[in-house]
Tab-separated table of C-alpha atoms in Angstrom:
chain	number	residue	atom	x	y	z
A	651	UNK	CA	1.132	33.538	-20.415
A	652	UNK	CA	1.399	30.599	-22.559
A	653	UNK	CA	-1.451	28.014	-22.529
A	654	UNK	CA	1.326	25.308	-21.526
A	655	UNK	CA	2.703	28.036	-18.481
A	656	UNK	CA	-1.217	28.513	-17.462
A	657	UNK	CA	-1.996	24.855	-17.311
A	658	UNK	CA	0.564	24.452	-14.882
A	659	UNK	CA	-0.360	27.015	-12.858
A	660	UNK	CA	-3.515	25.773	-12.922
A	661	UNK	CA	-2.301	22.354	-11.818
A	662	UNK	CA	0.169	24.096	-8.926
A	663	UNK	CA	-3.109	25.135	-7.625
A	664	UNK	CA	-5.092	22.272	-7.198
A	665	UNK	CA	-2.011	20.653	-5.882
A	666	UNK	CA	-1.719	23.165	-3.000
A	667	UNK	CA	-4.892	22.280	-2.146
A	668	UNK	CA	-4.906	18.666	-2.327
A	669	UNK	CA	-1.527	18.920	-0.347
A	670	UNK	CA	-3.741	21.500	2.211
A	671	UNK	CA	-6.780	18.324	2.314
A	672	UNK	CA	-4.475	16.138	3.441
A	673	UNK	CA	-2.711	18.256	6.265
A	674	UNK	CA	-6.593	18.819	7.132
A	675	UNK	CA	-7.518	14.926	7.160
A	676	UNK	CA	-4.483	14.507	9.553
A	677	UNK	CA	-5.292	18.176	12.174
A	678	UNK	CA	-6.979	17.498	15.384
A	679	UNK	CA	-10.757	18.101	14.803
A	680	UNK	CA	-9.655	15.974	11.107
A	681	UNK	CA	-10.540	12.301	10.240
A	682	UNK	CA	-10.310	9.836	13.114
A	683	UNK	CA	-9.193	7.065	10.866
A	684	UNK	CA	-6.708	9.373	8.460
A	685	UNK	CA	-5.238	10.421	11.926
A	686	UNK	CA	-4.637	7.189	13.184
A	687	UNK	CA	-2.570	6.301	10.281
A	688	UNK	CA	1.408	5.819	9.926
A	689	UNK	CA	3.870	4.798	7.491
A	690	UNK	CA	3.899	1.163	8.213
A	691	UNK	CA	-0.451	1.034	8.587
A	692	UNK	CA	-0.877	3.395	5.155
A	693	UNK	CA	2.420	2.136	2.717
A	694	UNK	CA	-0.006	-1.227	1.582
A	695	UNK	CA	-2.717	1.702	-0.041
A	696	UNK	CA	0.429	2.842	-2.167
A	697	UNK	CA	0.408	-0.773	-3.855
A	698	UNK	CA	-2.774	-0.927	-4.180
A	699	UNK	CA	-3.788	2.377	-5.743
A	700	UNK	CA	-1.127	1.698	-7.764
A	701	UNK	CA	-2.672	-2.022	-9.696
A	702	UNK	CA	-6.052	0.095	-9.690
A	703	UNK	CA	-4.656	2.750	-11.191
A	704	UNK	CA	-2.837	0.350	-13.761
A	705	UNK	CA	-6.539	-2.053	-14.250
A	706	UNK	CA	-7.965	1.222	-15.117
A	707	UNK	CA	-5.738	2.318	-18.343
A	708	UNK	CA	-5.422	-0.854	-19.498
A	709	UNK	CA	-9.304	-0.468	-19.328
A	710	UNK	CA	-9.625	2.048	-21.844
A	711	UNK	CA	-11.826	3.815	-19.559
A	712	UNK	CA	-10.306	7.210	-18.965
A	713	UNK	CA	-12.778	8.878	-16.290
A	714	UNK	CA	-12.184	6.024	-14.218
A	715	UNK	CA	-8.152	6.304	-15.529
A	716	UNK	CA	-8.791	9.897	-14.351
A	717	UNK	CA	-10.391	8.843	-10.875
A	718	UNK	CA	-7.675	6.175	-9.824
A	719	UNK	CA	-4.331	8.366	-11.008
A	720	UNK	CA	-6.339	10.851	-8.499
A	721	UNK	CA	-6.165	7.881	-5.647
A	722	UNK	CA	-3.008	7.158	-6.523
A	723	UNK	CA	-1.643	10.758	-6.108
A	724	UNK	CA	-3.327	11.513	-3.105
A	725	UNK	CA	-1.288	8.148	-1.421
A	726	UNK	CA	2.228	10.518	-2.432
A	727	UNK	CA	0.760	13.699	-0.746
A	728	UNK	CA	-0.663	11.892	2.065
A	729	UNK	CA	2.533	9.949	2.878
A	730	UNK	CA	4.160	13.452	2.051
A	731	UNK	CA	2.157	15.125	5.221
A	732	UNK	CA	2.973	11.907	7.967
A	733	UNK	CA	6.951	12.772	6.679
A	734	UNK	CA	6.291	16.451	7.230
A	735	UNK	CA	4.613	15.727	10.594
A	736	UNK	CA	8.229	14.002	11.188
A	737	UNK	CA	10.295	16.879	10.116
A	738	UNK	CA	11.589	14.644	7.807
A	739	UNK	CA	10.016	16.184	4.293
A	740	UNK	CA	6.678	17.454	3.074
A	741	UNK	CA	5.206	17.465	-0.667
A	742	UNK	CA	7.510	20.693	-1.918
A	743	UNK	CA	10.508	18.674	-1.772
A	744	UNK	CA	8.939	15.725	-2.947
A	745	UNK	CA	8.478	17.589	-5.697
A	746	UNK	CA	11.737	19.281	-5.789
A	747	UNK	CA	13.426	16.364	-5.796
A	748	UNK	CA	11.944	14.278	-8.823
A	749	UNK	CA	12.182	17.509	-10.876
A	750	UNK	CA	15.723	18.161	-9.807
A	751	UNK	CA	16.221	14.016	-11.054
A	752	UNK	CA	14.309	14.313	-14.448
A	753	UNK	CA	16.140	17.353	-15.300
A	754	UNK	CA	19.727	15.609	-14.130
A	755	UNK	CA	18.983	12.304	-16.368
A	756	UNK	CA	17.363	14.300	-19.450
A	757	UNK	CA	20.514	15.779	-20.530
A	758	UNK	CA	19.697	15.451	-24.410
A	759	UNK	CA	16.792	17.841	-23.750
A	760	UNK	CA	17.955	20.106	-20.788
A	761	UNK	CA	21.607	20.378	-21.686
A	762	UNK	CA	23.790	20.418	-24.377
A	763	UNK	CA	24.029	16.629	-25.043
A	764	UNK	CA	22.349	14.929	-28.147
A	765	UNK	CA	20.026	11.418	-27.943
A	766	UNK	CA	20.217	9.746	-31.136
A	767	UNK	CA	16.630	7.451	-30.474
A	768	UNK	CA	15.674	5.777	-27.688
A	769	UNK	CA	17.998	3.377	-26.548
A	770	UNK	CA	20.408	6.027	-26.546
A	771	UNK	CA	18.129	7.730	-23.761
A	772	UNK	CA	18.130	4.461	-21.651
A	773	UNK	CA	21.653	3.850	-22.126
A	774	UNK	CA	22.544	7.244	-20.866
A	775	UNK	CA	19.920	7.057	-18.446
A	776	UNK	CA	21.566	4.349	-16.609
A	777	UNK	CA	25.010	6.105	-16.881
A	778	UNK	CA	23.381	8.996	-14.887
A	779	UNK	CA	21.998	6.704	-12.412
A	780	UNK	CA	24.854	4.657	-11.647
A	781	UNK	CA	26.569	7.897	-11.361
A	782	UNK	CA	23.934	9.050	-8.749
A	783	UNK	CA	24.297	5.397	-6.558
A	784	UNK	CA	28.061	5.420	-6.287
A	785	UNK	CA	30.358	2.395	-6.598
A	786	UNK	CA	28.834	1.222	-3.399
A	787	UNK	CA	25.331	-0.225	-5.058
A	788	UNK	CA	24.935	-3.237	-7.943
A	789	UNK	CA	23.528	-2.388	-11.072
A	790	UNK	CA	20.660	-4.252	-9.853
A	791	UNK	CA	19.978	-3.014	-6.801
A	792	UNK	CA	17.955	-0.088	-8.441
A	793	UNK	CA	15.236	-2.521	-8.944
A	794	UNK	CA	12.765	-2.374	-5.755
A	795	UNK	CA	12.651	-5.744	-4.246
A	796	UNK	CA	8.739	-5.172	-3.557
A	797	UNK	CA	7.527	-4.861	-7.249
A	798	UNK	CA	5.588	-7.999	-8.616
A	799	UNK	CA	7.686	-10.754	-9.178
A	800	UNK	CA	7.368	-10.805	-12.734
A	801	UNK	CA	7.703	-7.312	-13.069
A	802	UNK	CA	10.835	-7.478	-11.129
A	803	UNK	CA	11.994	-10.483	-13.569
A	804	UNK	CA	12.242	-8.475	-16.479
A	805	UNK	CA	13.694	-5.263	-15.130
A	806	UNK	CA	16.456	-7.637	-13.665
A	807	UNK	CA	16.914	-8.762	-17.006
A	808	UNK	CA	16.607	-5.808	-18.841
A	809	UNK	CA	18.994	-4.239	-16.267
A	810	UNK	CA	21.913	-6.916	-17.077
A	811	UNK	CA	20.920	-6.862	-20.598
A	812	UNK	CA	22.555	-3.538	-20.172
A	813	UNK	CA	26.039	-4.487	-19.980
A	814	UNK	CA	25.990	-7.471	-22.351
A	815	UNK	CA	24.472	-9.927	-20.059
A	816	UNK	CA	22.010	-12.454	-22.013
A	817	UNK	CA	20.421	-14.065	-24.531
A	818	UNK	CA	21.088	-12.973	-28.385
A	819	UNK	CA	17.062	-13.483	-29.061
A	820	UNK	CA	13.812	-14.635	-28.876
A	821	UNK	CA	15.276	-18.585	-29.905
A	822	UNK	CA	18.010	-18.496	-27.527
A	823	UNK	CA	15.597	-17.308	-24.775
A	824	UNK	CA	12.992	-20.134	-26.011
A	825	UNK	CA	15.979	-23.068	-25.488
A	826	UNK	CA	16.756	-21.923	-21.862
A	827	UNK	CA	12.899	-22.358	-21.294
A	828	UNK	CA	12.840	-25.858	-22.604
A	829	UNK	CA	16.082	-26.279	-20.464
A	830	UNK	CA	13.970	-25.637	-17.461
A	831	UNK	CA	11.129	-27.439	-18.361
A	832	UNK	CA	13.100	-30.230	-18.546
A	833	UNK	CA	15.041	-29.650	-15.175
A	834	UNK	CA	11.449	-28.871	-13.657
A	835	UNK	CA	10.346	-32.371	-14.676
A	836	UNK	CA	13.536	-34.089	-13.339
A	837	UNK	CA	13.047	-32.429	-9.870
A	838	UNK	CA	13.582	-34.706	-7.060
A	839	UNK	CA	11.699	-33.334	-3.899
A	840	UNK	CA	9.488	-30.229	-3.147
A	841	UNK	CA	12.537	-28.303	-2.653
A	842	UNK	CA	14.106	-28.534	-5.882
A	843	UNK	CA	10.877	-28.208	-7.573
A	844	UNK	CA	10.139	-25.026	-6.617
A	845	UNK	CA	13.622	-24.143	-7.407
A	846	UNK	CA	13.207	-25.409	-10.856
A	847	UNK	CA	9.745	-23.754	-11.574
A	848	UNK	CA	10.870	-20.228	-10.259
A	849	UNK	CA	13.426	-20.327	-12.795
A	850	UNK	CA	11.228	-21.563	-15.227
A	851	UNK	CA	9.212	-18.462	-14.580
A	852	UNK	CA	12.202	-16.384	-14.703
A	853	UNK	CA	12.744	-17.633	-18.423
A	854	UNK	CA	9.675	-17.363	-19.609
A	855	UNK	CA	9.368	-13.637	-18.316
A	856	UNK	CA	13.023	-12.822	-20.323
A	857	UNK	CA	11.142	-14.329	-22.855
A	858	UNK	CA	8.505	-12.190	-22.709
A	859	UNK	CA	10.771	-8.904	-22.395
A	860	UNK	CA	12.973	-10.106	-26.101
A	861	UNK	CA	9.672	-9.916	-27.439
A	862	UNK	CA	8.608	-6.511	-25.986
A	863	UNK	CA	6.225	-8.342	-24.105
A	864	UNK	CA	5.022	-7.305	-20.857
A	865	UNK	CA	4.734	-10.444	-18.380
A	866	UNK	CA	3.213	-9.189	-15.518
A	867	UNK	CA	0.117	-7.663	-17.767
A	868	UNK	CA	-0.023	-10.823	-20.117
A	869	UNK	CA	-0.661	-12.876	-16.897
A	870	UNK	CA	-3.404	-10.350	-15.416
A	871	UNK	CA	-4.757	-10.292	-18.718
A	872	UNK	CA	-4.623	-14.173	-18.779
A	873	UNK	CA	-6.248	-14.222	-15.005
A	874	UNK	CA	-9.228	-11.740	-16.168
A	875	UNK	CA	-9.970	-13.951	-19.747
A	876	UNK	CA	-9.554	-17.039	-17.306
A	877	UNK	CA	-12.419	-15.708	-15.014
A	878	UNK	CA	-14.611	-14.487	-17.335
A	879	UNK	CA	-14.334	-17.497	-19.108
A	880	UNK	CA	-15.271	-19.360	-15.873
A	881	UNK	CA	-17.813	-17.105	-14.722
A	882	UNK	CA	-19.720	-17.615	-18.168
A	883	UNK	CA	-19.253	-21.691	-17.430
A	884	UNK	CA	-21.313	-20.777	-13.984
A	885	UNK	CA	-24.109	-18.989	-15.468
A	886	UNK	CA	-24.389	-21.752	-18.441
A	887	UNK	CA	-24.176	-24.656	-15.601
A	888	UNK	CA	-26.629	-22.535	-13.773
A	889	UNK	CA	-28.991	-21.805	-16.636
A	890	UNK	CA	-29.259	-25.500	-17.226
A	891	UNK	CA	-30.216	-26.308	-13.688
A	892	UNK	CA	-26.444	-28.016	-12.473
A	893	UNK	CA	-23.666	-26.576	-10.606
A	894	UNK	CA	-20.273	-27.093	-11.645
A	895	UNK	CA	-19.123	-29.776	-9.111
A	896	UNK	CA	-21.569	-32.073	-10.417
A	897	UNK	CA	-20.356	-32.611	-13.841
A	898	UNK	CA	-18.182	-34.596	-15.330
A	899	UNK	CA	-14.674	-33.627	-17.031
A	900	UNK	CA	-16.115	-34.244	-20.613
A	901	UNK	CA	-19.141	-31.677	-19.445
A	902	UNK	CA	-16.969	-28.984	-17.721
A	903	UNK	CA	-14.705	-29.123	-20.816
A	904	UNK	CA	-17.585	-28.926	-22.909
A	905	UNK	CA	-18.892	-25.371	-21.136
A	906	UNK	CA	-14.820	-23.920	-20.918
A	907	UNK	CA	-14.931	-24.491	-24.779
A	908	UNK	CA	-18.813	-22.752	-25.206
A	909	UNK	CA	-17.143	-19.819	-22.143
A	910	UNK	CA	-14.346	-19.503	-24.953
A	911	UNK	CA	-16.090	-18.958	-28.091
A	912	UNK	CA	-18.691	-16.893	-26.605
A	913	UNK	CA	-15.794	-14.495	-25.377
A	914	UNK	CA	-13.825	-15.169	-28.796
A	915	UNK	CA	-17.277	-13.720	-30.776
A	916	UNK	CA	-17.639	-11.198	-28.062
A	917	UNK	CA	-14.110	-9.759	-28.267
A	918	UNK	CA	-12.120	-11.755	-30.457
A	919	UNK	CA	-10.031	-12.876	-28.135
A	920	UNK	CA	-8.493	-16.439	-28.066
A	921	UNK	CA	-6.326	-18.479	-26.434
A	922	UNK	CA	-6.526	-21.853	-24.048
């Protein structure tokens, strides 16, 4: 047996008894609280696993990578046992299915067709999957309406970007944010203004995607720098016997400019 062939093995078995764990959480004499679960009460820890899983590789960290993939999996298998407890599904055909999908849209390496780089995978890919939908779904509709919004944003444009629909570049992209900016200031009421600043947004994150940028981890990687920043402003306000709401604007900006080159010398990292 090849090391590749005994590694999966290896993994069918832990599966199996990952998939048996949760079939035990959810028995009779199992876990009060994993029995009292459904769909609707367990589908939020799907979301959730899923941005810890996503802080942790973007961490670097790869036992805690390791430990939150692990979370993450066990939300599939464990929604896998309430569908089988339906006689709707359980985790085989889960399984079944995605591998039946990957092998259907990786015709370049299961078939006889030929993938000249990348794009050519994605373009193909789409073909398969607009294929699989019918004429009865929009090329859009593919993207999941619950994803982060600007996560969403950029798969909507990258999915119309697909038949010709947008901006040449980078500069084109860049006038259609000023264009909004502009509209944003001009807003008349509430309404409008929110109007304006969502598609604002929605520029900014097509943007982002022309310059293989991805929005949604630029802005948690914004959030993080902006509280660590503002954590070190606490402990320097603190250290010097003041809390924040008692200083001045001169003063606070004073401590967000020591918060930034303290982080900047730390991890070179700059930015507003």
């Amino acid at each position: 047996m090849s090391d590749q062939h005994q590694q999966a093995a290896l993994a069918g078995a832990s599966f199996a008894r990952l998939v048996a764990l949760a079939a035990r959480l959810r028995a009779p004499d199992g876990c009060p609280w994993d029995r009292q679960q459904t769909v609707q009460s367990s589908t939020p820890y799907i979301l959730e696993e899923a941005y810890e899983a996503v802080d942790a590789l973007e961490s670097g960290d790869r036992r805690e990578a390791m430990g939150e993939l692990g979370d993450l999996l066990f939300q599939v298998v464990f929604q896998s046992q309430l569908a089988a407890e339906a006689g709707d599904f359980d985790a085989r055909a889960v399984i079944e299915a995605v591998e039946a999908k990957m092998i259907r849209r990786h015709p370049h390496v299961f078939g006889q067709e030929r993938a000249a780089d990348a794009e050519a995978v994605l373009r193909r890919w789409s073909e398969i999957k607009r294929d699989e939908r019918g004429a009865s779904q929009g090329l859009l509709d593919s993207v999941p309406k619950g994803s982060a919004a600007l996560t969403r944003a950029q798969r909507l444009g990258q999915k119309a970007a697909r038949v010709g629909f947008d901006w040449r570049g980078q500069a084109d992209v860049l006038a259609k944010v000023a264009e909004e900016a502009a509209e944003l200031t001009a807003a008349a009421d509430a309404a409008q203004r929110e109007a304006e600043f969502g598609d604002l947004l929605f520029a900014l994150a097509q943007w982002a995607r022309h310059g293989k940028i991805d929005a949604e981890a630029a802005l948690r990687r914004a959030c993080e720098r902006f509280q660590r920043r503002f954590e070190l402003m606490e402990a320097a306000a603190a250290g010097r016997g003041v809390s924040l709401d008692r200083l001045d604007e001169a003063a606070l900006d004073e401590l967000w400019r020591e918060a930034k080159a303290a982080l900047a010398a730390r991890q070179g990292v700059g930015g507003k």
